Amino acid sequence: MRNSTKNLKKLVCSTAAVALMMGVSVAAQAEMVIGFSQIGSESGWRTSETASIKAEAQRRGIDLKFSDAQQKQENQIKAVRSFIAQGVDGILLAPVVETGWDQVLKEASRAGIPVVLVDRGVDADQSLYLTKVASDFVQEGSLAAAWLAAETNGVCDVVELQGTVGSSAANDRKKGFESVISNFPSLQIIRSQSGDFTRSGGKEVMESFLKAEDGGKDICAVYAHNDDMALGAVQAIKEAGLTPGQDLLVVSIDAVPDIFKAMAEGDTNATIELNPHLGGPAFDAINTAKKGGDVPKWIKANGPLYLPDTAAEEYKKRSSS
Ligand code: AHR
């Protein structure tokens, strides 16, 4: 064999060996298979959360099995069962409502598959899931109420746009708000109804509040459990001939780009940030548990309250990223 042919053979062999090694390491990274049962795409925040978790999985070489439940708990239960049957390494679950999870969580636990709750909580035995990566919704509601109490000197008739009935986000944001306003006898909720966390729901419910309250003249403020409903309410208020942000104060939760635009234009008055980047801590928790490490039962991801003074700047930052 000529020398040059020998050298070429050596090169091919060593390249193949490197490729094989690389292949092995890529496969080792991609070995982590995670199922993600998402609620749906009811709001701008939810869309960002989905995109962020998918991007984080891709960045880490995780094979993410994504399932959109279209707001139905039964679809989430089916998805979790299918993840269990596939033998995934872990499950992320964003539970649409708080109750009714015990059975399926027991099934995951029996299969030795860690479940991480992302964003919302469940009313179930804590031993049935690994951890919850979420903000404190009670605190968000309290913050909204404290801001409103200061802004109105504790005198205000509020209408409340609740999130999805039975969700921990709606239950706890209501609880937090009510616990603070209970200290202000002249600050009260005069009407409260679910707009299901959607823009159209917020608009529809706000229209009915305005009709019921003499065109809205006596409503002092809107407390919306998310920004999308607040934006729907803003539309309804304008169509009723009133000026949102002035005739009626508007406070909401999420801090999506569109609310900063509305705030910069004077249509709303305050928002509380809900962090959508929950994938990193959730995947870390599964990794830690797989290595036998301890994971706290609640990994908190709370955000601050934003006011109109920084809204234009925040909108610019968030809409370009
Ligand atoms: O669970 C969090 C809530 O769900 C967000 O505030 C809302 O926008 C979403 O749909």
Short mmCIF file of C-alpha atoms and ligand atoms in Angstrom, two decimals:
data_model
loop_
_atom_site.label_atom_id
_atom_site.label_comp_id
_atom_site.label_asym_id
_atom_site.label_seq_id
_atom_site.Cartn_x
_atom_site.Cartn_y
_atom_site.Cartn_z
CA MET A 1 0.00 0.00 0.00
CA ARG A 2 1.31 3.40 -0.97
CA ASN A 3 2.02 5.78 1.93
CA SER A 4 -0.57 8.34 0.82
CA THR A 5 -3.33 5.65 0.73
CA LYS A 6 -2.31 4.47 4.22
CA ASN A 7 -2.50 8.03 5.55
CA LEU A 8 -5.90 8.56 3.97
CA LYS A 9 -7.20 5.36 5.59
CA LYS A 10 -5.85 6.50 8.98
CA LEU A 11 -7.55 9.87 8.55
CA VAL A 12 -10.88 8.28 7.61
CA CYS A 13 -10.67 5.94 10.62
CA SER A 14 -9.77 8.67 13.10
CA THR A 15 -12.47 11.00 11.67
CA ALA A 16 -14.98 8.19 12.05
CA ALA A 17 -13.83 7.66 15.62
CA VAL A 18 -14.25 11.36 16.42
CA ALA A 19 -17.65 11.39 14.71
CA LEU A 20 -18.64 8.31 16.68
CA MET A 21 -17.54 9.95 19.91
CA MET A 22 -19.38 13.12 18.99
CA GLY A 23 -22.39 11.08 18.05
CA VAL A 24 -22.31 9.36 21.41
CA SER A 25 -22.08 12.66 23.27
CA VAL A 26 -24.90 14.24 21.20
CA ALA A 27 -27.01 11.18 21.85
CA ALA A 28 -26.18 11.37 25.56
CA GLN A 29 -27.43 14.98 25.69
CA ALA A 30 -30.50 14.23 23.65
CA GLU A 31 -31.24 11.24 25.85
CA MET A 32 -33.24 13.45 28.23
CA VAL A 33 -36.84 13.24 27.07
CA ILE A 34 -39.31 15.55 28.77
CA GLY A 35 -43.07 15.75 28.27
CA PHE A 36 -44.68 19.18 28.57
CA SER A 37 -48.43 19.48 29.01
CA GLN A 38 -49.30 23.11 28.33
CA ILE A 39 -52.71 24.66 29.01
CA GLY A 40 -53.21 26.30 25.63
CA SER A 41 -52.59 29.73 24.15
CA GLU A 42 -55.18 31.91 25.85
CA SER A 43 -52.91 34.91 26.44
CA GLY A 44 -49.80 36.71 25.27
CA TRP A 45 -48.05 35.60 28.42
CA ARG A 46 -48.87 31.93 27.76
CA THR A 47 -47.48 32.18 24.22
CA SER A 48 -44.22 33.64 25.58
CA GLU A 49 -43.98 30.94 28.24
CA THR A 50 -44.39 28.17 25.62
CA ALA A 51 -41.80 29.75 23.33
CA SER A 52 -39.36 30.23 26.21
CA ILE A 53 -39.65 26.64 27.47
CA LYS A 54 -39.28 25.22 23.94
CA ALA A 55 -36.21 27.40 23.30
CA GLU A 56 -34.62 26.38 26.60
CA ALA A 57 -35.19 22.69 25.82
CA GLN A 58 -33.59 23.13 22.42
CA ARG A 59 -30.64 24.99 23.92
CA ARG A 60 -30.03 22.08 26.30
CA GLY A 61 -30.48 19.35 23.66
CA ILE A 62 -33.60 18.05 25.43
CA ASP A 63 -36.16 16.14 23.38
CA LEU A 64 -39.34 18.00 24.42
CA LYS A 65 -42.65 16.28 23.74
CA PHE A 66 -45.14 19.16 23.65
CA SER A 67 -48.87 18.79 24.11
CA ASP A 68 -51.40 21.65 23.92
CA ALA A 69 -54.46 20.88 26.08
CA GLN A 70 -56.72 23.53 24.56
CA GLN A 71 -57.82 24.58 28.08
CA LYS A 72 -59.13 21.09 28.95
CA GLN A 73 -58.00 19.19 32.02
CA GLU A 74 -59.04 15.88 30.44
CA ASN A 75 -56.57 16.55 27.58
CA GLN A 76 -53.83 17.23 30.12
CA ILE A 77 -54.55 13.99 31.97
CA LYS A 78 -54.42 12.08 28.64
CA ALA A 79 -51.12 13.79 27.75
CA VAL A 80 -49.55 12.94 31.12
CA ARG A 81 -50.65 9.30 30.75
CA SER A 82 -49.14 9.17 27.29
CA PHE A 83 -45.85 10.64 28.60
CA ILE A 84 -45.82 7.95 31.30
CA ALA A 85 -46.43 5.24 28.68
CA GLN A 86 -43.53 6.62 26.62
CA GLY A 87 -41.26 6.41 29.68
CA VAL A 88 -40.11 10.04 29.59
CA ASP A 89 -37.44 11.28 32.03
CA GLY A 90 -39.67 13.97 33.47
CA ILE A 91 -42.92 15.85 32.96
CA LEU A 92 -43.67 19.57 33.03
CA LEU A 93 -47.31 20.24 33.83
CA ALA A 94 -49.00 23.65 33.68
CA PRO A 95 -52.27 22.64 35.34
CA VAL A 96 -55.31 24.49 33.99
CA VAL A 97 -57.26 24.06 37.26
CA GLU A 98 -56.19 23.27 40.83
CA THR A 99 -58.19 20.14 41.65
CA GLY A 100 -58.54 16.65 40.16
CA TRP A 101 -54.88 15.72 39.74
CA ASP A 102 -54.31 13.12 42.46
CA GLN A 103 -54.88 10.01 40.37
CA VAL A 104 -52.66 10.91 37.42
CA LEU A 105 -49.93 12.29 39.69
CA LYS A 106 -49.98 9.00 41.61
CA GLU A 107 -49.53 7.17 38.29
CA ALA A 108 -46.48 9.29 37.41
CA SER A 109 -45.08 8.85 40.89
CA ARG A 110 -45.54 5.05 40.73
CA ALA A 111 -43.68 5.06 37.38
CA GLY A 112 -40.84 6.99 39.04
CA ILE A 113 -41.27 9.98 36.70
CA PRO A 114 -40.74 13.38 38.36
CA VAL A 115 -43.45 15.95 37.64
CA VAL A 116 -42.64 19.66 37.80
CA LEU A 117 -45.59 22.04 38.01
CA VAL A 118 -44.86 25.11 35.95
CA ASP A 119 -46.62 28.42 36.55
CA ARG A 120 -49.81 27.17 38.29
CA GLY A 121 -50.31 25.03 41.38
CA VAL A 122 -52.47 22.03 42.26
CA ASP A 123 -54.48 21.11 45.30
CA ALA A 124 -52.83 17.70 45.88
CA ASP A 125 -50.41 15.99 48.22
CA GLN A 126 -47.00 17.64 47.73
CA SER A 127 -45.24 14.28 47.72
CA LEU A 128 -46.88 13.55 44.35
CA TYR A 129 -44.81 16.12 42.47
CA LEU A 130 -41.18 17.12 42.52
CA THR A 131 -41.56 20.89 42.72
CA LYS A 132 -43.55 23.90 41.56
CA VAL A 133 -41.76 26.58 39.53
CA ALA A 134 -44.12 29.52 39.83
CA SER A 135 -44.66 32.97 41.17
CA ASP A 136 -46.71 33.75 44.26
CA PHE A 137 -50.15 34.66 42.90
CA VAL A 138 -51.43 35.73 46.32
CA GLN A 139 -48.61 38.23 46.52
CA GLU A 140 -49.40 39.53 43.02
CA GLY A 141 -53.01 40.17 44.05
CA SER A 142 -51.86 41.88 47.26
CA LEU A 143 -49.47 44.09 45.33
CA ALA A 144 -52.21 45.16 42.91
CA ALA A 145 -54.52 46.02 45.82
CA ALA A 146 -51.83 47.89 47.75
CA TRP A 147 -51.06 50.00 44.66
CA LEU A 148 -54.77 50.74 44.13
CA ALA A 149 -55.34 51.62 47.79
CA ALA A 150 -52.45 54.10 47.70
CA GLU A 151 -53.60 55.58 44.38
CA THR A 152 -57.20 56.11 45.52
CA ASN A 153 -56.63 56.86 49.22
CA GLY A 154 -58.54 53.69 49.95
CA VAL A 155 -61.80 54.87 48.36
CA CYS A 156 -62.76 53.01 45.19
CA ASP A 157 -65.46 50.81 43.65
CA VAL A 158 -63.63 48.12 41.74
CA VAL A 159 -64.74 45.66 39.09
CA GLU A 160 -62.73 42.46 38.92
CA LEU A 161 -62.01 40.41 35.79
CA GLN A 162 -61.14 36.97 37.06
CA GLY A 163 -59.03 34.40 35.26
CA THR A 164 -60.09 30.85 34.44
CA VAL A 165 -62.53 29.49 37.02
CA GLY A 166 -60.82 26.98 39.33
CA SER A 167 -57.28 27.94 38.32
CA SER A 168 -54.75 28.65 41.06
CA ALA A 169 -53.90 31.91 39.27
CA ALA A 170 -57.48 33.18 39.56
CA ASN A 171 -58.11 31.79 43.05
CA ASP A 172 -54.93 33.21 44.55
CA ARG A 173 -54.94 36.57 42.77
CA LYS A 174 -58.46 37.09 44.11
CA LYS A 175 -57.43 35.99 47.60
CA GLY A 176 -54.41 38.31 47.72
CA PHE A 177 -56.39 41.31 46.47
CA GLU A 178 -59.26 40.73 48.91
CA SER A 179 -56.96 40.27 51.90
CA VAL A 180 -55.46 43.75 51.37
CA ILE A 181 -58.69 45.60 50.55
CA SER A 182 -60.28 44.15 53.70
CA ASN A 183 -58.24 46.85 55.52
CA PHE A 184 -59.99 49.61 53.55
CA PRO A 185 -63.75 49.74 54.23
CA SER A 186 -64.37 52.10 51.27
CA LEU A 187 -62.39 50.05 48.79
CA GLN A 188 -64.60 47.26 47.55
CA ILE A 189 -65.24 44.89 44.67
CA ILE A 190 -68.67 45.73 43.30
CA ARG A 191 -68.69 43.20 40.44
CA SER A 192 -66.57 40.16 39.68
CA GLN A 193 -66.71 37.68 36.82
CA SER A 194 -64.40 35.43 34.83
CA GLY A 195 -63.09 36.57 31.46
CA ASP A 196 -61.12 33.31 31.17
CA PHE A 197 -57.75 35.08 30.80
CA THR A 198 -58.61 36.08 27.20
CA ARG A 199 -58.79 39.49 25.55
CA SER A 200 -62.23 38.78 24.09
CA GLY A 201 -63.46 37.50 27.48
CA GLY A 202 -62.20 40.66 29.20
CA LYS A 203 -63.97 42.87 26.67
CA GLU A 204 -67.24 40.98 26.87
CA VAL A 205 -67.38 40.94 30.68
CA MET A 206 -66.35 44.59 30.90
CA GLU A 207 -69.17 45.53 28.51
CA SER A 208 -71.64 43.81 30.81
CA PHE A 209 -70.17 45.58 33.89
CA LEU A 210 -70.44 48.94 32.15
CA LYS A 211 -74.08 48.29 31.22
CA ALA A 212 -74.94 47.16 34.74
CA GLU A 213 -73.22 50.16 36.35
CA ASP A 214 -74.97 52.99 34.51
CA GLY A 215 -72.44 53.17 31.68
CA GLY A 216 -69.56 52.76 34.12
CA LYS A 217 -69.66 56.26 35.60
CA ASP A 218 -69.45 54.94 39.16
CA ILE A 219 -66.71 52.41 38.53
CA CYS A 220 -63.41 53.72 39.86
CA ALA A 221 -61.07 50.92 38.77
CA VAL A 222 -60.67 47.62 36.93
CA TYR A 223 -58.59 44.86 38.51
CA ALA A 224 -57.84 42.30 35.79
CA HIS A 225 -56.16 39.00 36.68
CA ASN A 226 -54.10 39.32 33.48
CA ASP A 227 -53.03 41.89 30.91
CA ASP A 228 -55.00 40.41 28.03
CA MET A 229 -58.31 40.86 29.87
CA ALA A 230 -57.23 44.40 30.83
CA LEU A 231 -56.60 45.18 27.16
CA GLY A 232 -60.05 43.83 26.27
CA ALA A 233 -61.56 45.98 29.03
CA VAL A 234 -59.74 49.06 27.68
CA GLN A 235 -61.47 48.54 24.34
CA ALA A 236 -64.87 48.21 26.02
CA ILE A 237 -64.29 51.34 28.11
CA LYS A 238 -63.35 53.36 25.03
CA GLU A 239 -66.37 52.10 23.12
CA ALA A 240 -68.54 53.22 26.06
CA GLY A 241 -67.19 56.76 25.61
CA LEU A 242 -64.99 56.80 28.72
CA THR A 243 -61.23 57.27 29.04
CA PRO A 244 -59.41 54.23 30.43
CA GLY A 245 -56.48 55.10 32.67
CA GLN A 246 -58.29 58.29 33.79
CA ASP A 247 -62.05 57.81 34.24
CA LEU A 248 -61.33 54.24 35.30
CA LEU A 249 -57.95 53.11 36.59
CA VAL A 250 -56.73 49.78 35.20
CA VAL A 251 -54.35 47.45 37.05
CA SER A 252 -53.40 43.99 35.82
CA ILE A 253 -50.78 41.21 35.95
CA ASP A 254 -48.27 39.67 33.46
CA ALA A 255 -46.24 42.58 32.00
CA VAL A 256 -46.58 41.53 28.35
CA PRO A 257 -45.27 43.95 25.70
CA ASP A 258 -48.78 45.11 24.67
CA ILE A 259 -49.63 46.31 28.17
CA PHE A 260 -46.52 48.53 28.20
CA LYS A 261 -47.70 50.06 24.91
CA ALA A 262 -51.15 50.65 26.43
CA MET A 263 -49.59 52.09 29.60
CA ALA A 264 -47.30 54.38 27.61
CA GLU A 265 -50.39 55.64 25.77
CA GLY A 266 -52.15 56.30 29.10
CA ASP A 267 -54.77 53.53 28.76
CA THR A 268 -53.72 51.47 31.79
CA ASN A 269 -51.99 52.36 35.06
CA ALA A 270 -50.00 49.44 36.49
CA THR A 271 -48.94 45.87 35.78
CA ILE A 272 -47.13 43.23 37.82
CA GLU A 273 -44.59 41.08 36.05
CA LEU A 274 -45.09 37.33 35.76
CA ASN A 275 -41.83 35.71 34.65
CA PRO A 276 -42.42 33.41 31.62
CA HIS A 277 -38.90 31.88 31.66
CA LEU A 278 -39.67 28.82 33.75
CA GLY A 279 -37.98 26.14 31.63
CA GLY A 280 -34.45 26.61 33.01
CA PRO A 281 -35.32 26.10 36.69
CA ALA A 282 -37.75 23.28 35.81
CA PHE A 283 -35.17 21.30 33.80
CA ASP A 284 -32.53 21.98 36.48
CA ALA A 285 -34.86 20.55 39.12
CA ILE A 286 -35.34 17.33 37.14
CA ASN A 287 -31.58 17.02 36.64
CA THR A 288 -30.91 17.57 40.33
CA ALA A 289 -33.51 14.98 41.31
CA LYS A 290 -32.08 12.46 38.83
CA LYS A 291 -28.67 12.88 40.49
CA GLY A 292 -30.25 12.32 43.90
CA GLY A 293 -30.09 15.96 45.02
CA ASP A 294 -32.68 17.87 47.04
CA VAL A 295 -35.15 20.16 45.32
CA PRO A 296 -37.31 22.68 47.24
CA LYS A 297 -41.07 22.22 46.88
CA TRP A 298 -41.56 25.72 45.50
CA ILE A 299 -39.08 27.56 43.29
CA LYS A 300 -40.42 31.13 43.29
CA ALA A 301 -40.18 33.45 40.33
CA ASN A 302 -41.81 36.72 41.45
CA GLY A 303 -41.74 39.97 39.49
CA PRO A 304 -42.06 43.71 40.28
CA LEU A 305 -44.85 46.24 39.66
CA TYR A 306 -44.40 48.57 36.68
CA LEU A 307 -45.90 52.03 36.30
CA PRO A 308 -46.35 54.35 33.28
CA ASP A 309 -43.08 56.22 33.91
CA THR A 310 -41.00 53.35 32.47
CA ALA A 311 -43.63 51.92 30.10
CA ALA A 312 -42.32 53.34 26.81
CA GLU A 313 -38.79 52.15 27.58
CA GLU A 314 -40.02 48.71 28.69
CA TYR A 315 -42.15 48.38 25.56
CA LYS A 316 -39.16 49.14 23.37
CA LYS A 317 -36.98 46.58 25.20
CA ARG A 318 -39.58 43.83 25.26
CA SER A 319 -41.00 44.22 21.77
CA SER A 320 -37.58 44.08 20.16
CA SER A 321 -36.36 41.00 22.07
O1 AHR B 1 -51.25 31.15 35.13
C1 AHR B 1 -50.80 32.38 34.75
C2 AHR B 1 -51.81 33.09 33.95
O2 AHR B 1 -52.27 32.31 32.89
C3 AHR B 1 -51.30 34.35 33.29
O3 AHR B 1 -51.37 35.46 34.10
C4 AHR B 1 -52.28 34.46 32.19
O4 AHR B 1 -51.97 35.43 31.23
C5 AHR B 1 -52.28 33.07 31.72
O5 AHR B 1 -53.11 32.73 30.77
#
